[in-house]
Amino acid sequence: MTERSGGCLCGQVRYRITAEPAASRICWCRDCQRIAGNGTVNVMFASDAIEVSGTVAAHTRRADSGNEVTRRFCPACGTHLFADSTGRPGLTVVRVGTLDDPSSVHPSANIWSASAPAWACLDDALERFERQPGPAPAARS
């Protein structure tokens, strides 16, 4: 098993992950576009395999999928780090750009592609879902 680590822009929040990814996707939902100004590259891990040091702030809202999503971010620099959804219990989304080695994860799909702007660069080699795909694989620690 590969151990991964990462953190926010200012370094106040750091994390360590001791599990293999459950899934990795590029999300084009409007919420992710608002967070990043683009699609976000996300990877899901078993929630209990993520150890966080530092304090995170949180914001919860209902997503277009109908799930309640809690996004966690650094209160000092605003870096979005994690998201937890009622639709994916036991899994936490980690923003790939916050990993110390973002190349260690390769997305397999574009999701919410129906919401992507006309100029979005969607890799034809990746599976594409117009909206929310079915359940992710079970969480593995």
Coordinates of N, CA and C in Angstrom, one line a residue:
M1 N 0.8 -1.2 0.0 CA 0.0 0.0 0.0 C 0.9 1.2 0.0
T2 N 0.5 2.2 -0.8 CA 1.2 3.5 -0.9 C 0.7 4.5 0.2
E3 N 1.6 5.1 0.9 CA 1.2 6.2 1.8 C 1.3 7.5 1.0
R4 N 0.3 8.4 1.2 CA 0.3 9.7 0.5 C 0.1 10.7 1.6
S5 N 0.6 11.9 1.3 CA 0.4 13.1 2.2 C 0.1 14.3 1.4
G6 N -0.3 15.3 2.1 CA -0.6 16.6 1.4 C -1.0 17.6 2.4
G7 N -1.4 18.8 1.9 CA -1.8 19.9 2.8 C -2.3 21.1 2.0
C8 N -2.5 22.1 2.7 CA -3.0 23.4 2.2 C -1.9 24.3 1.7
L9 N -2.3 25.4 1.1 CA -1.3 26.3 0.5 C -0.4 26.9 1.6
C10 N -1.0 27.3 2.8 CA -0.2 27.9 3.8 C 0.5 26.9 4.8
G11 N 0.2 25.7 4.7 CA 0.8 24.7 5.5 C 0.2 24.5 6.9
Q12 N -0.9 25.2 7.2 CA -1.5 25.1 8.5 C -2.2 23.7 8.7
V13 N -2.7 23.1 7.5 CA -3.3 21.8 7.6 C -2.5 20.9 6.8
R14 N -2.2 19.7 7.4 CA -1.5 18.6 6.7 C -2.3 17.4 6.9
Y15 N -2.1 16.4 6.0 CA -2.8 15.1 6.1 C -1.9 14.0 5.6
R16 N -2.3 12.8 6.1 CA -1.6 11.6 5.7 C -2.7 10.5 5.4
I17 N -2.5 9.8 4.3 CA -3.5 8.8 3.9 C -2.8 7.4 3.8
T18 N -3.4 6.4 4.4 CA -2.8 5.1 4.5 C -3.8 4.1 3.8
A19 N -4.3 4.4 2.7 CA -5.2 3.5 1.9 C -5.0 3.7 0.4
E20 N -5.4 2.8 -0.3 CA -5.4 2.9 -1.8 C -6.7 3.7 -2.2
P21 N -6.6 4.4 -3.3 CA -7.8 5.1 -3.8 C -9.0 4.2 -4.1
A22 N -10.2 4.6 -3.8 CA -11.4 3.9 -4.2 C -11.8 4.3 -5.6
A23 N -11.6 5.6 -6.0 CA -11.9 6.1 -7.3 C -11.3 7.4 -7.4
S24 N -11.0 7.8 -8.7 CA -10.6 9.2 -8.9 C -11.3 9.7 -10.2
R25 N -11.8 10.9 -10.1 CA -12.7 11.5 -11.1 C -12.4 13.0 -11.3
I26 N -12.7 13.5 -12.4 CA -12.7 15.0 -12.6 C -14.2 15.4 -12.6
C27 N -14.5 16.3 -11.7 CA -15.9 16.7 -11.5 C -16.2 18.0 -12.1
W28 N -17.3 18.1 -12.9 CA -17.7 19.3 -13.6 C -19.0 19.9 -13.0
C29 N -19.4 19.5 -11.8 CA -20.6 20.0 -11.3 C -20.4 21.5 -11.0
R30 N -21.5 22.3 -11.0 CA -21.3 23.7 -10.8 C -20.7 24.1 -9.5
D31 N -20.9 23.3 -8.4 CA -20.2 23.6 -7.2 C -18.7 23.5 -7.3
C32 N -18.2 22.4 -7.9 CA -16.8 22.3 -8.1 C -16.2 23.4 -9.0
Q33 N -17.0 23.8 -10.0 CA -16.5 24.9 -10.9 C -16.4 26.2 -10.1
R34 N -17.3 26.4 -9.1 CA -17.3 27.6 -8.3 C -16.1 27.5 -7.4
I35 N -15.7 26.4 -6.9 CA -14.6 26.2 -6.0 C -13.3 26.5 -6.7
A36 N -13.2 25.9 -7.9 CA -11.9 25.9 -8.6 C -11.8 26.8 -9.9
G37 N -13.0 27.3 -10.3 CA -13.0 28.1 -11.6 C -12.8 27.1 -12.8
N38 N -13.0 25.8 -12.6 CA -12.8 24.8 -13.6 C -13.3 23.5 -13.0
G39 N -13.1 22.4 -13.6 CA -13.4 21.1 -13.0 C -12.4 20.8 -11.9
T40 N -12.8 20.0 -10.9 CA -11.9 19.6 -9.9 C -11.5 18.1 -10.0
V41 N -10.2 17.8 -9.8 CA -9.8 16.5 -9.9 C -9.8 15.9 -8.4
N42 N -10.6 14.9 -8.2 CA -10.8 14.4 -6.9 C -10.5 12.9 -6.8
V43 N -10.1 12.5 -5.6 CA -9.8 11.1 -5.4 C -10.5 10.7 -4.1
M44 N -11.2 9.5 -4.1 CA -11.9 9.0 -2.9 C -11.0 8.0 -2.1
F45 N -11.0 8.2 -0.8 CA -10.3 7.3 0.1 C -11.2 6.9 1.2
A46 N -10.9 5.8 1.8 CA -11.7 5.4 3.0 C -11.4 6.5 4.1
S47 N -12.5 7.0 4.6 CA -12.4 8.2 5.6 C -11.5 7.9 6.7
D48 N -11.6 6.6 7.3 CA -10.8 6.3 8.4 C -9.3 6.1 8.2
A49 N -8.9 6.2 6.9 CA -7.5 6.1 6.5 C -6.9 7.5 6.3
I50 N -7.6 8.5 6.7 CA -7.1 9.9 6.5 C -6.8 10.5 7.9
E51 N -5.6 10.9 8.1 CA -5.2 11.5 9.4 C -4.9 13.0 9.1
V52 N -5.6 13.9 9.8 CA -5.5 15.3 9.5 C -4.9 16.0 10.7
S53 N -3.9 16.8 10.5 CA -3.3 17.7 11.6 C -3.6 19.1 11.2
G54 N -4.0 19.9 12.2 CA -4.4 21.3 11.9 C -5.9 21.4 12.0
T55 N -6.4 22.6 12.0 CA -7.8 22.8 12.1 C -8.4 23.1 10.7
V56 N -9.6 22.5 10.4 CA -10.2 22.8 9.1 C -11.6 23.4 9.5
A57 N -12.0 24.2 8.6 CA -13.4 24.8 8.6 C -14.3 24.0 7.7
A58 N -15.6 24.1 7.8 CA -16.5 23.3 7.0 C -17.7 24.1 6.5
H59 N -18.2 23.7 5.4 CA -19.4 24.3 4.8 C -20.2 23.1 4.3
T60 N -21.5 23.0 4.7 CA -22.4 22.0 4.2 C -23.5 22.6 3.4
R61 N -23.8 21.9 2.3 CA -25.0 22.3 1.4 C -25.5 21.1 0.6
R62 N -26.7 21.2 0.2 CA -27.3 20.1 -0.7 C -26.7 20.3 -2.1
A63 N -26.2 19.2 -2.6 CA -25.6 19.2 -4.0 C -26.8 18.9 -5.0
D64 N -26.5 19.1 -6.3 CA -27.4 18.8 -7.3 C -27.8 17.4 -7.3
S65 N -27.0 16.5 -6.8 CA -27.3 15.1 -6.7 C -28.4 14.8 -5.6
G66 N -28.6 15.8 -4.8 CA -29.6 15.6 -3.7 C -28.9 15.2 -2.4
N67 N -27.6 14.9 -2.4 CA -26.9 14.6 -1.2 C -26.4 15.8 -0.5
E68 N -26.3 15.7 0.8 CA -25.6 16.7 1.6 C -24.1 16.5 1.5
V69 N -23.4 17.6 1.1 CA -22.0 17.5 1.0 C -21.3 18.5 1.9
T70 N -20.4 18.0 2.7 CA -19.7 18.9 3.6 C -18.3 19.0 3.1
R71 N -17.9 20.3 2.7 CA -16.6 20.6 2.2 C -15.7 21.1 3.3
R72 N -14.5 20.6 3.4 CA -13.6 21.1 4.5 C -12.4 21.8 3.8
F73 N -12.0 22.9 4.5 CA -11.0 23.7 3.9 C -10.2 24.4 5.0
C74 N -9.0 24.9 4.6 CA -8.2 25.6 5.6 C -8.8 27.0 5.9
P75 N -9.0 27.3 7.2 CA -9.6 28.6 7.5 C -8.7 29.8 7.3
A76 N -7.4 29.5 7.2 CA -6.4 30.6 7.0 C -6.2 30.9 5.5
C77 N -6.0 29.9 4.7 CA -5.7 30.3 3.2 C -6.8 29.9 2.3
G78 N -7.8 29.2 2.8 CA -9.0 28.9 2.0 C -8.9 27.7 1.1
T79 N -7.8 27.0 1.1 CA -7.6 25.8 0.3 C -8.6 24.7 0.6
H80 N -9.4 24.3 -0.5 CA -10.3 23.2 -0.3 C -9.6 21.9 -0.3
L81 N -9.8 21.1 0.7 CA -9.0 19.9 0.9 C -9.9 18.6 0.7
F82 N -11.0 18.6 1.4 CA -11.8 17.4 1.5 C -13.3 17.7 1.3
A83 N -14.0 16.6 0.9 CA -15.5 16.7 0.9 C -16.1 15.3 1.3
D84 N -17.1 15.4 2.1 CA -17.8 14.1 2.5 C -19.3 14.3 2.1
S85 N -19.8 13.2 1.5 CA -21.2 13.2 1.0 C -22.1 12.2 1.7
T86 N -23.3 12.5 2.0 CA -24.2 11.5 2.5 C -24.5 10.4 1.5
G87 N -24.2 10.6 0.2 CA -24.3 9.5 -0.8 C -23.2 8.6 -0.8
R88 N -22.1 8.9 -0.1 CA -20.9 8.0 -0.2 C -20.3 7.8 1.3
P89 N -21.1 7.3 2.2 CA -20.7 7.1 3.6 C -19.4 6.3 3.6
G90 N -18.5 6.7 4.5 CA -17.2 5.9 4.6 C -16.1 6.3 3.7
L91 N -16.5 7.2 2.7 CA -15.5 7.7 1.8 C -15.3 9.2 1.9
T92 N -14.1 9.7 1.7 CA -13.8 11.1 1.7 C -13.1 11.5 0.4
V93 N -13.6 12.5 -0.2 CA -13.0 13.0 -1.4 C -11.8 13.9 -1.0
V94 N -10.7 13.7 -1.6 CA -9.5 14.6 -1.4 C -9.2 15.3 -2.7
R95 N -9.0 16.6 -2.7 CA -8.7 17.4 -3.9 C -7.3 17.0 -4.3
V96 N -7.1 16.4 -5.5 CA -5.8 15.9 -5.9 C -4.7 16.9 -5.9
G97 N -5.0 18.2 -6.2 CA -4.0 19.2 -6.2 C -3.4 19.5 -4.9
T98 N -4.0 19.0 -3.8 CA -3.5 19.2 -2.5 C -2.5 18.1 -2.0
L99 N -2.4 17.0 -2.8 CA -1.5 16.0 -2.6 C -0.1 16.5 -2.8
D100 N 0.9 16.0 -2.0 CA 2.3 16.4 -2.3 C 2.7 15.8 -3.6
D101 N 2.2 14.7 -4.0 CA 2.5 14.2 -5.4 C 1.2 13.9 -6.1
P102 N 0.6 15.0 -6.7 CA -0.6 14.8 -7.5 C -0.5 13.8 -8.6
S103 N 0.6 13.5 -9.1 CA 0.8 12.6 -10.2 C 0.6 11.1 -9.8
S104 N 0.5 10.9 -8.4 CA 0.4 9.6 -7.9 C -1.1 9.0 -8.1
V105 N -1.9 9.9 -8.6 CA -3.3 9.5 -8.9 C -3.7 9.8 -10.3
H106 N -4.4 8.9 -10.9 CA -4.8 9.1 -12.3 C -6.3 9.1 -12.4
P107 N -7.0 10.1 -12.8 CA -8.5 10.1 -12.9 C -8.9 9.1 -14.0
S108 N -10.1 8.4 -13.7 CA -10.6 7.4 -14.7 C -11.9 7.9 -15.4
A109 N -12.4 9.0 -14.9 CA -13.7 9.5 -15.5 C -13.9 11.0 -15.3
N110 N -14.7 11.5 -16.2 CA -15.3 12.9 -16.0 C -16.7 12.7 -15.6
I111 N -17.1 13.4 -14.5 CA -18.5 13.3 -14.0 C -19.1 14.7 -14.1
W112 N -20.4 14.7 -14.2 CA -21.2 15.9 -14.3 C -20.7 16.6 -15.6
S113 N -20.4 15.9 -16.6 CA -19.9 16.5 -17.9 C -21.0 17.3 -18.6
A114 N -22.2 17.1 -18.3 CA -23.3 17.9 -18.9 C -23.2 19.4 -18.4
S115 N -22.5 19.6 -17.3 CA -22.4 20.9 -16.7 C -21.1 21.6 -17.1
A116 N -20.2 20.9 -17.8 CA -18.9 21.4 -18.2 C -19.1 22.6 -19.2
P117 N -18.3 23.6 -19.1 CA -18.4 24.7 -20.1 C -18.0 24.2 -21.5
A118 N -18.5 24.9 -22.5 CA -18.2 24.5 -23.9 C -16.7 24.4 -24.2
W119 N -15.9 25.2 -23.5 CA -14.4 25.2 -23.7 C -13.7 24.1 -22.9
A120 N -14.4 23.4 -22.1 CA -13.7 22.4 -21.2 C -13.0 21.3 -22.0
C121 N -11.8 21.0 -21.6 CA -11.0 19.9 -22.2 C -11.3 18.6 -21.6
L122 N -12.2 17.8 -22.2 CA -12.5 16.5 -21.6 C -11.8 15.4 -22.4
D123 N -11.0 14.7 -21.7 CA -10.2 13.6 -22.3 C -11.1 12.5 -22.8
D124 N -11.1 12.2 -24.1 CA -11.9 11.2 -24.7 C -11.5 9.8 -24.2
A125 N -10.3 9.6 -23.6 CA -9.9 8.4 -23.1 C -10.5 8.0 -21.8
L126 N -11.1 9.0 -21.1 CA -11.7 8.8 -19.8 C -13.2 8.5 -20.0
E127 N -13.7 7.6 -19.1 CA -15.1 7.4 -19.1 C -15.9 8.7 -18.8
R128 N -17.1 8.9 -19.3 CA -17.8 10.1 -19.2 C -19.2 9.9 -18.6
F129 N -19.6 10.6 -17.6 CA -20.9 10.5 -17.0 C -21.5 11.9 -17.1
E130 N -22.7 12.0 -17.7 CA -23.4 13.3 -17.8 C -23.7 13.9 -16.5
R131 N -24.0 13.1 -15.5 CA -24.4 13.5 -14.1 C -23.6 12.7 -13.1
Q132 N -24.2 12.4 -12.0 CA -23.6 11.7 -10.9 C -23.6 10.2 -11.3
P133 N -22.4 9.5 -11.2 CA -22.3 8.1 -11.5 C -22.9 7.3 -10.4
G134 N -23.0 6.0 -10.6 CA -23.5 5.1 -9.5 C -22.5 5.1 -8.4
P135 N -22.8 4.3 -7.4 CA -22.0 4.2 -6.2 C -20.5 3.9 -6.5
A136 N -19.7 4.5 -5.7 CA -18.2 4.2 -5.8 C -18.0 2.9 -5.2
P137 N -16.9 2.2 -5.5 CA -16.5 1.0 -4.8 C -16.5 1.1 -3.3
A138 N -16.7 0.1 -2.6 CA -16.7 0.1 -1.1 C -15.4 0.7 -0.6
A139 N -15.4 1.4 0.5 CA -14.2 2.0 1.1 C -13.3 0.9 1.6
R140 N -12.0 1.1 1.3 CA -11.0 0.1 1.7 C -9.9 0.8 2.5
S141 N -9.7 0.3 3.7 CA -8.6 0.9 4.5 C -7.3 0.3 4.3

